[in-house]
CSV table of C-alpha atoms and ligand atoms in Angstrom, one decimal:
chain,number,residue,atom,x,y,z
I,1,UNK,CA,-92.4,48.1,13.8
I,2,UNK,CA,-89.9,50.3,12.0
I,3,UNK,CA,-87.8,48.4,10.0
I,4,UNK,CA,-83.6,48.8,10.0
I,5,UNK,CA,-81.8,49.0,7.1
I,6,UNK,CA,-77.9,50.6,6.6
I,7,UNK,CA,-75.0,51.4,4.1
I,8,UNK,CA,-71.3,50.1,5.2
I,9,UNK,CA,-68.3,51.7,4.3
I,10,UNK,CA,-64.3,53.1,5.2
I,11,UNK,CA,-64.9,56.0,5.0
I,12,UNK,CA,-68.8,56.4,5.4
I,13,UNK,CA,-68.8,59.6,6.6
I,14,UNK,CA,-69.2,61.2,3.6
I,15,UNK,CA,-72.1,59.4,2.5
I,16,UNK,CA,-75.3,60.5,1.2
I,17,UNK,CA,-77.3,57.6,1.4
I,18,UNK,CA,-78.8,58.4,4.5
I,19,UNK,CA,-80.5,61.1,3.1
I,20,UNK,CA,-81.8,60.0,0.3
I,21,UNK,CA,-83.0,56.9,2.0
I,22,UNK,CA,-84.8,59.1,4.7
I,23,UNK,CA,-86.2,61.2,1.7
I,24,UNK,CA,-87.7,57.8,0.0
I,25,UNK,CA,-89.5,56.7,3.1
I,26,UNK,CA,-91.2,60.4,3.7
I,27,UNK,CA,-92.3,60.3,0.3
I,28,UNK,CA,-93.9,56.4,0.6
I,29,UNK,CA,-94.8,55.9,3.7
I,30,UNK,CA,-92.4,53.4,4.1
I,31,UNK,CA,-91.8,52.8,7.8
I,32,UNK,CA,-87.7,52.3,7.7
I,33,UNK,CA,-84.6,53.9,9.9
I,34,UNK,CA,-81.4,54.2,7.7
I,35,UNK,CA,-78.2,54.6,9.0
I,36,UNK,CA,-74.4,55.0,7.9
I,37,UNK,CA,-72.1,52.1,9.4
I,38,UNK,CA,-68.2,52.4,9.6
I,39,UNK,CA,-66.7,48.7,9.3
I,40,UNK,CA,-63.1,48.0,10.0
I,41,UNK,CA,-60.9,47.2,7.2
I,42,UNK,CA,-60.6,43.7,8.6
I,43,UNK,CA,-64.3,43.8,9.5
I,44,UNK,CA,-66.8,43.8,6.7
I,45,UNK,CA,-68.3,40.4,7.4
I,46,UNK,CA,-68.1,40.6,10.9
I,47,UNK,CA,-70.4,43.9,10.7
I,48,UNK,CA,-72.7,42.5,8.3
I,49,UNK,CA,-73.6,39.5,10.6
I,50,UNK,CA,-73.7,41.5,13.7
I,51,UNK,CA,-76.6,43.9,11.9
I,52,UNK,CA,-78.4,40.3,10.5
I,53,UNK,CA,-78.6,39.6,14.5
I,54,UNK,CA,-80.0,42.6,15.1
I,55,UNK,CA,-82.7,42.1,13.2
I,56,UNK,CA,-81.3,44.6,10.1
I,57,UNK,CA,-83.4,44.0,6.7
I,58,UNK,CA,-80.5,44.9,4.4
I,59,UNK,CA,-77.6,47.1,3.7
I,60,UNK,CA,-75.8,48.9,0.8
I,61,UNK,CA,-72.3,48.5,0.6
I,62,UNK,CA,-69.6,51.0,-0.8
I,63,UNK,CA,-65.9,51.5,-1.0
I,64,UNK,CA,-64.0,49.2,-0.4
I,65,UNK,CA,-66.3,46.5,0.5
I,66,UNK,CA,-68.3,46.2,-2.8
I,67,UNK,CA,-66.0,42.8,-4.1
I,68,UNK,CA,-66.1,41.1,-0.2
I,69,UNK,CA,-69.6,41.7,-0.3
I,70,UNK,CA,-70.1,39.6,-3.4
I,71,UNK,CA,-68.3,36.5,-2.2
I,72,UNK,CA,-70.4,36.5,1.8
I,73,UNK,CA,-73.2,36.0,-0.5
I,74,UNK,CA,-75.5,33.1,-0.1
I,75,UNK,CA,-77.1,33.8,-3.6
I,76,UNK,CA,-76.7,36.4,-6.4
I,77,UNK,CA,-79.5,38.5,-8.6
I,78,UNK,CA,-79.3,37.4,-12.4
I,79,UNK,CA,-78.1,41.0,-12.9
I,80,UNK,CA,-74.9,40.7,-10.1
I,81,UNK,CA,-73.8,37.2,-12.0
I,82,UNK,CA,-74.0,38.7,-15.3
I,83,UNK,CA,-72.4,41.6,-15.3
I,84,UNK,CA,-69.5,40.1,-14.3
I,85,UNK,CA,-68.2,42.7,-12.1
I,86,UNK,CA,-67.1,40.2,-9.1
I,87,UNK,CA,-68.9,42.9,-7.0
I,88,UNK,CA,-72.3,43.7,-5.5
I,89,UNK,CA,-73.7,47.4,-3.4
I,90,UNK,CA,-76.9,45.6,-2.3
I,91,UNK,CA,-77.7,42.9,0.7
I,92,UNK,CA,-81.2,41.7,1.3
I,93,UNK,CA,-81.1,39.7,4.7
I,94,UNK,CA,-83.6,37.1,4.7
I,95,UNK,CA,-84.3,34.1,7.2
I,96,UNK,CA,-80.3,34.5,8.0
I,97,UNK,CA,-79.4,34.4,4.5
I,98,UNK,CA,-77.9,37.1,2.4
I,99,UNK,CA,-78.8,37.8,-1.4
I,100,UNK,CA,-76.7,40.1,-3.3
I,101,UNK,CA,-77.6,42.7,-6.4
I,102,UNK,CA,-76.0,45.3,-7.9
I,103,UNK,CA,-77.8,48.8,-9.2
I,104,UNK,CA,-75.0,50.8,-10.1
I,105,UNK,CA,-75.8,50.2,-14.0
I,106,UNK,CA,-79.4,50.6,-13.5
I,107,UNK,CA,-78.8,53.6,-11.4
I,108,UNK,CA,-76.5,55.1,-14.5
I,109,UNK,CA,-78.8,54.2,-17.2
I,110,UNK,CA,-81.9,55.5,-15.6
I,111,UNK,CA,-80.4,58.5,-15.0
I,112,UNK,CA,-78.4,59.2,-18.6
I,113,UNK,CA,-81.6,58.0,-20.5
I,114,UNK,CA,-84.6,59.0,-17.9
I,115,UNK,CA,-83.3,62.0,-16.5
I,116,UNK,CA,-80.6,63.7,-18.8
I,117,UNK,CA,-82.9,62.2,-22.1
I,118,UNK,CA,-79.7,60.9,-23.7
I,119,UNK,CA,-80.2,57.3,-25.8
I,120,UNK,CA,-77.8,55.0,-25.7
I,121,UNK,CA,-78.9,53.0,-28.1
I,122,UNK,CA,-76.3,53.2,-31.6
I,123,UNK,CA,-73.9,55.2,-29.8
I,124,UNK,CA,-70.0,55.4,-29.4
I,125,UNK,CA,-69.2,55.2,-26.2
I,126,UNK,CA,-65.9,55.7,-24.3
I,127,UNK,CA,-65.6,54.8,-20.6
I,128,UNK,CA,-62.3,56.3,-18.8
I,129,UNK,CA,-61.1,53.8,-15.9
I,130,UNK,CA,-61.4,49.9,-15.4
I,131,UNK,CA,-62.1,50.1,-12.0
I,132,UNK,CA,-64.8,48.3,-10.3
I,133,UNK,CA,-67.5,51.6,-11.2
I,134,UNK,CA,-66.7,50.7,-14.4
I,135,UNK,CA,-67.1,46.9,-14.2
I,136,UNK,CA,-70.0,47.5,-12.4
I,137,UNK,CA,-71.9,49.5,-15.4
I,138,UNK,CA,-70.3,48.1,-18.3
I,139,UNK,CA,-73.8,45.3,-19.0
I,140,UNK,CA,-76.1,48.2,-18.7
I,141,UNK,CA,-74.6,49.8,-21.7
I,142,UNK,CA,-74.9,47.3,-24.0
I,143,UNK,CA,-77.1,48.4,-27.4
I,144,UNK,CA,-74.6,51.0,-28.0
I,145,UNK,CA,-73.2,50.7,-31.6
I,146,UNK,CA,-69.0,50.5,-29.7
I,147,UNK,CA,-67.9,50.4,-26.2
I,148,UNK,CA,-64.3,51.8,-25.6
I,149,UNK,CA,-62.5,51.5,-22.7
I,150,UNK,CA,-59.3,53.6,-22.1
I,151,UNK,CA,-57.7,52.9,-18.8
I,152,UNK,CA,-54.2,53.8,-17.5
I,153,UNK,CA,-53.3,50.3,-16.7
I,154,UNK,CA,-53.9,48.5,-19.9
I,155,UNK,CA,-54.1,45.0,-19.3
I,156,UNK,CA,-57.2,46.0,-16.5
I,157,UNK,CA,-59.2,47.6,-19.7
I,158,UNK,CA,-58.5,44.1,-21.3
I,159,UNK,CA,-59.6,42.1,-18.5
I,160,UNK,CA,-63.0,44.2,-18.8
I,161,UNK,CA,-63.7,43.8,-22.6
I,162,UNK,CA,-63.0,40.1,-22.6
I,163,UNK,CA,-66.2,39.3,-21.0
I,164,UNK,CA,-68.7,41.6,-23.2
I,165,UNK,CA,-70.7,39.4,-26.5
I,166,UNK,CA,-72.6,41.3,-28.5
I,167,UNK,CA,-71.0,44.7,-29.3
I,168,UNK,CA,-68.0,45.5,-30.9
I,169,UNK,CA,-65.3,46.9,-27.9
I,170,UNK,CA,-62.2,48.1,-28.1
I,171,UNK,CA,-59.4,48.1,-25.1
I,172,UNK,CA,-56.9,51.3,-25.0
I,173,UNK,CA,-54.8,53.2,-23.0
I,174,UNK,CA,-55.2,56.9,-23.0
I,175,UNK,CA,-52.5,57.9,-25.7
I,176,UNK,CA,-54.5,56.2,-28.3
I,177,UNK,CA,-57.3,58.3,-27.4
I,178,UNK,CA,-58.2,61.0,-30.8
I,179,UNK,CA,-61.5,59.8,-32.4
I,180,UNK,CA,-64.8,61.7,-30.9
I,181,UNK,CA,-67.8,59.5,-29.0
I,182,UNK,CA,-71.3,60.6,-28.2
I,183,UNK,CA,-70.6,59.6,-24.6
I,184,UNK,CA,-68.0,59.4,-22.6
I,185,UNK,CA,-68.2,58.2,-19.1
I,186,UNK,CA,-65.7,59.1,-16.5
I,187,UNK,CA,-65.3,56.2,-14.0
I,188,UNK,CA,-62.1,56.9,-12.9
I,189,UNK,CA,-60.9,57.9,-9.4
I,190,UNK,CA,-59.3,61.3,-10.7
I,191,UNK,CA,-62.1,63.3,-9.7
I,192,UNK,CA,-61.6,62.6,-6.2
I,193,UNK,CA,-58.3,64.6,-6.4
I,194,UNK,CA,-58.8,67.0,-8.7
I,195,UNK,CA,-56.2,65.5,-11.4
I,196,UNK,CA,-56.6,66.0,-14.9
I,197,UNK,CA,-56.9,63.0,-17.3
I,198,UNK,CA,-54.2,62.9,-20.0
I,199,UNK,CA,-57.2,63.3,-22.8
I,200,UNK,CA,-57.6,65.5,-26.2
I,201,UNK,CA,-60.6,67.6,-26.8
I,202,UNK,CA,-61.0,65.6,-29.9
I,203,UNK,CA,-62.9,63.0,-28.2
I,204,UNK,CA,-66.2,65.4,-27.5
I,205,UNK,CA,-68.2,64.6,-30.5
I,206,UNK,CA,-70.8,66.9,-31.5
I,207,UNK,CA,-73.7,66.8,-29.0
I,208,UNK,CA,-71.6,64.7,-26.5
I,209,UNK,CA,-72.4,63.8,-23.4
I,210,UNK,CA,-68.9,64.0,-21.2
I,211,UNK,CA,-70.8,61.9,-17.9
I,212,UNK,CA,-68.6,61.8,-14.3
I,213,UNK,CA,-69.4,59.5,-12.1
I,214,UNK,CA,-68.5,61.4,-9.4
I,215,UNK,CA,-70.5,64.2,-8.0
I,216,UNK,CA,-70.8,67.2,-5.8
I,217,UNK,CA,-68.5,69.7,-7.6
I,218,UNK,CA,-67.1,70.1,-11.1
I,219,UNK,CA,-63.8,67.5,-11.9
I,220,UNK,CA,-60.9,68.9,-14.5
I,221,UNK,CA,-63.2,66.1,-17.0
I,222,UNK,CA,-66.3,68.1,-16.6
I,223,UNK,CA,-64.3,71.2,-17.1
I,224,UNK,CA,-62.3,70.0,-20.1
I,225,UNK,CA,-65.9,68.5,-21.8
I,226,UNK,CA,-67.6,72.0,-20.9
I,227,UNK,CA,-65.4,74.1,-22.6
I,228,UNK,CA,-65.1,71.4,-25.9
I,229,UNK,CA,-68.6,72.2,-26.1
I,230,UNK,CA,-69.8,68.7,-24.4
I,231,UNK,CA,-73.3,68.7,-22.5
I,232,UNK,CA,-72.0,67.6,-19.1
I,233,UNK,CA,-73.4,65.9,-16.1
I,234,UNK,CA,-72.3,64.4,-12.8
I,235,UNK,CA,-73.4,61.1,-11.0
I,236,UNK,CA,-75.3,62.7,-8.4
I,237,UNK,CA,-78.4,61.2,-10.4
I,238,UNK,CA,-76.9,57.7,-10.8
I,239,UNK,CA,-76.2,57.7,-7.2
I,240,UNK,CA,-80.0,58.7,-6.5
I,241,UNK,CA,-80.9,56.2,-9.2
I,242,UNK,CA,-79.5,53.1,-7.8
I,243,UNK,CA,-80.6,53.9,-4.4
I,244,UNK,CA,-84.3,53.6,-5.6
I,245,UNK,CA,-83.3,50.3,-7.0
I,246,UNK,CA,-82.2,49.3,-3.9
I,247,UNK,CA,-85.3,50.3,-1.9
I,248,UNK,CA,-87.8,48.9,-4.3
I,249,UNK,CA,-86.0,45.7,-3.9
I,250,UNK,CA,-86.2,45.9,0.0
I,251,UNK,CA,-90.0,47.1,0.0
I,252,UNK,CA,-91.2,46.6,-3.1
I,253,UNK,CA,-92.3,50.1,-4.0
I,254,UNK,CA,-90.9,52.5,-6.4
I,255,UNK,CA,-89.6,56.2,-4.8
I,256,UNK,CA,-89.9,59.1,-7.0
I,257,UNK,CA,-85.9,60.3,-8.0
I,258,UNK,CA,-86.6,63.6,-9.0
I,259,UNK,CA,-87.6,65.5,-6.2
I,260,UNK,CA,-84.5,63.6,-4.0
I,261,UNK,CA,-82.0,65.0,-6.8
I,262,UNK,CA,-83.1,68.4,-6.8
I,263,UNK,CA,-82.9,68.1,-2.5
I,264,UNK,CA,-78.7,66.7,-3.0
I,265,UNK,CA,-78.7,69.4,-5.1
I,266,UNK,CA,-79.9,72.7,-3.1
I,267,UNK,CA,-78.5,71.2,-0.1
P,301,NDP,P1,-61.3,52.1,-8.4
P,301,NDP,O1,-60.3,52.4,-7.4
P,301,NDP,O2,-61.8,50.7,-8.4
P,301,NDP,O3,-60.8,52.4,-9.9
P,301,NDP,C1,-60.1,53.6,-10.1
P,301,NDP,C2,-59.9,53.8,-11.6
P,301,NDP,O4,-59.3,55.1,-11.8
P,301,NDP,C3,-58.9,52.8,-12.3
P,301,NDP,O5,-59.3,52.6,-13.6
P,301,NDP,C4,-57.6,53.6,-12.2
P,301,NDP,O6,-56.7,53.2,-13.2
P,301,NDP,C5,-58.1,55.0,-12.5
P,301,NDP,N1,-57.1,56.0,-12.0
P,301,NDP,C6,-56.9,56.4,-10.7
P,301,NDP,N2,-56.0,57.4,-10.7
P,301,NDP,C7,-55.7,57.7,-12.0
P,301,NDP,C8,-54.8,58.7,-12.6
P,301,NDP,N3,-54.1,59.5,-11.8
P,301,NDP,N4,-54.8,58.7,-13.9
P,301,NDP,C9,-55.5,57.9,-14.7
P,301,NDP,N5,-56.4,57.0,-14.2
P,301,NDP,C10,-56.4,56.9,-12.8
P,301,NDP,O7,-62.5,53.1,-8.1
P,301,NDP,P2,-64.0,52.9,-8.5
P,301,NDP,O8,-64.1,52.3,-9.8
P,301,NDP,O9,-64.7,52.2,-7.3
P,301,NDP,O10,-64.6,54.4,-8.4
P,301,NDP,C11,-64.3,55.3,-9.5
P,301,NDP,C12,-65.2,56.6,-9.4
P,301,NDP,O11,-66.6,56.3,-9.5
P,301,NDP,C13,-65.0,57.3,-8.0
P,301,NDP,O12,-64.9,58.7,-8.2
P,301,NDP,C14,-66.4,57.0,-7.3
P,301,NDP,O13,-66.7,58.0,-6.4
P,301,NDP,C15,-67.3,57.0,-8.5
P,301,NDP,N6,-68.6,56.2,-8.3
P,301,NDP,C16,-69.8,56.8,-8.3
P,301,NDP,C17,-71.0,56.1,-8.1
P,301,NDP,C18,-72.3,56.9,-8.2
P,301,NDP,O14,-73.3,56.3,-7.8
P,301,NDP,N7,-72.3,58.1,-8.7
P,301,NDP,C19,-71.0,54.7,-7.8
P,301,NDP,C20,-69.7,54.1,-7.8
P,301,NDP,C21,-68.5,54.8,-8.0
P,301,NDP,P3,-55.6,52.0,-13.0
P,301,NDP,O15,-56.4,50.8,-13.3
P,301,NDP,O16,-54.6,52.3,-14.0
P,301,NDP,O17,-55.2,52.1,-11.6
């Protein structure tokens, strides 16, 4: 029997996770159907226990239902407690139950070191935006010799440090922004309107990595990075990367990323 599984979300009809889930059960064998849900604002839980009664495995959960999804949770991954970020993209349904996860920071580390080859190990890195992206991958970066994070809102960039042992981190607001990283991570929303971050071309180190979380077409970031000589990349691969998280932790078998990239990618 095929087994149901689906990502919530307002708006959802933008979302990519239907075929990338779809392209992970070709390739495995995996007998699953995939589909995108739009919940009410008012609605989230509602949705989710309406799919558990319908006999639904598990869903991923996107904007803005990432924080309300962490507290209908019956019981939370080491990873989702840890990192702290109040907010979890993964539900596994079992025996009317719901366990929460998060693989957003897997999903960006796999694809920065496994994909692009970049180390993070003994870097500088900057992250742009306090947001929950950015509270959602802040654990997986830890190694790096300095986290930064340089939000508009200042006392949000505070909040995000506070929690982090083990690693010297710094809380800014753009204007202080002048010394170069080897990585800088967009996690802002800018992208998503095309506005250009108030940030000098002094912050691209030599052999940077300038990555956006967002993905699909080139932000004024990846633009500004590009032409200060930064490698650049998008999130498309992160966004691939923690979706094979999520389906080896609903059927216990690791997809292949690559060739599901490269299909986002010519599509
Ligand atoms: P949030 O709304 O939680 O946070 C938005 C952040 O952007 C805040 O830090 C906010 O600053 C900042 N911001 C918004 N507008 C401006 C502006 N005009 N100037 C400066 N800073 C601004 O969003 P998320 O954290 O959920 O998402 C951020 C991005 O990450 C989105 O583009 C999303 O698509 C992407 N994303 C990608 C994923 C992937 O798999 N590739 C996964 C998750 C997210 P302030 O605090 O001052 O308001």
């Amino acid at each position: 029997m095929t087994d149901k599984y689906a990502v919530i979300g307002n708006p959802i009809g933008h979302s990519k996770s239907p075929i990338i889930h779809k392209a992970f059960a070709d390739q495995t064998g995996e007998d699953i159907s995939y589909e995108a849900i739009l919940a009410p604002l008012d609605g989230f839980e509602a949705t989710v226990r309406a799919l558990m009664a319908d006999g639904y495995k598990g869903t991923n959960v996107t904007v803005p239902f990432k924080f309300e999804a962490y507290k209908i949770c019956d019981s939370l991954s080491a990873r989702a407690l840890s990192s702290g970020a109040g907010a979890v993209n993964t539900l596994i349904h079992i025996d009317g139950k719901i366990h929460g996860d998060n693989t957003d920071g897997i999903g960006l580390r796999t694809d920065i070191e496994k994909n692009i080859d970049f180390q993070i190990a003994n870097k500088h890195i900057l992250i742009l935006g306090a947001g929950g992206a950015a509270h959602g991958v802040l654990n997986s970066l830890l190694g790096a010799s300095s986290i930064t994070i340089a939000n508009r809102t200042h006392g949000k960039a505070l909040e995000l440090v506070m929690g982090i042992r083990d690693c010297e981190v710094h809380a800014i607001t753009f204007d202080s922004l002048e010394r170069p990283y080897d990585l800088i991570i967009n996690a802002t929303s800018t992208g998503l309107t095309d506005t250009a971050l108030p940030i000098p071309s002094s912050i691209f180190a030599k052999g940077c990595l300038a990555y956006d979380m967002m993905y699909g077409r080139e932000t004024p970031f990846m633009k500004q990075a590009r032409e200060a000589g930064a490698q650049v990349a998008d999130g498309l691969g992160m966004l691939v990367e923690q979706a094979a998280e999520a389906f080896y932790l609903w059927r216990g078998v690791r997809p292949l990323t690559k060739p599901v990239i490269q299909l986002l990618r010519h599509a």
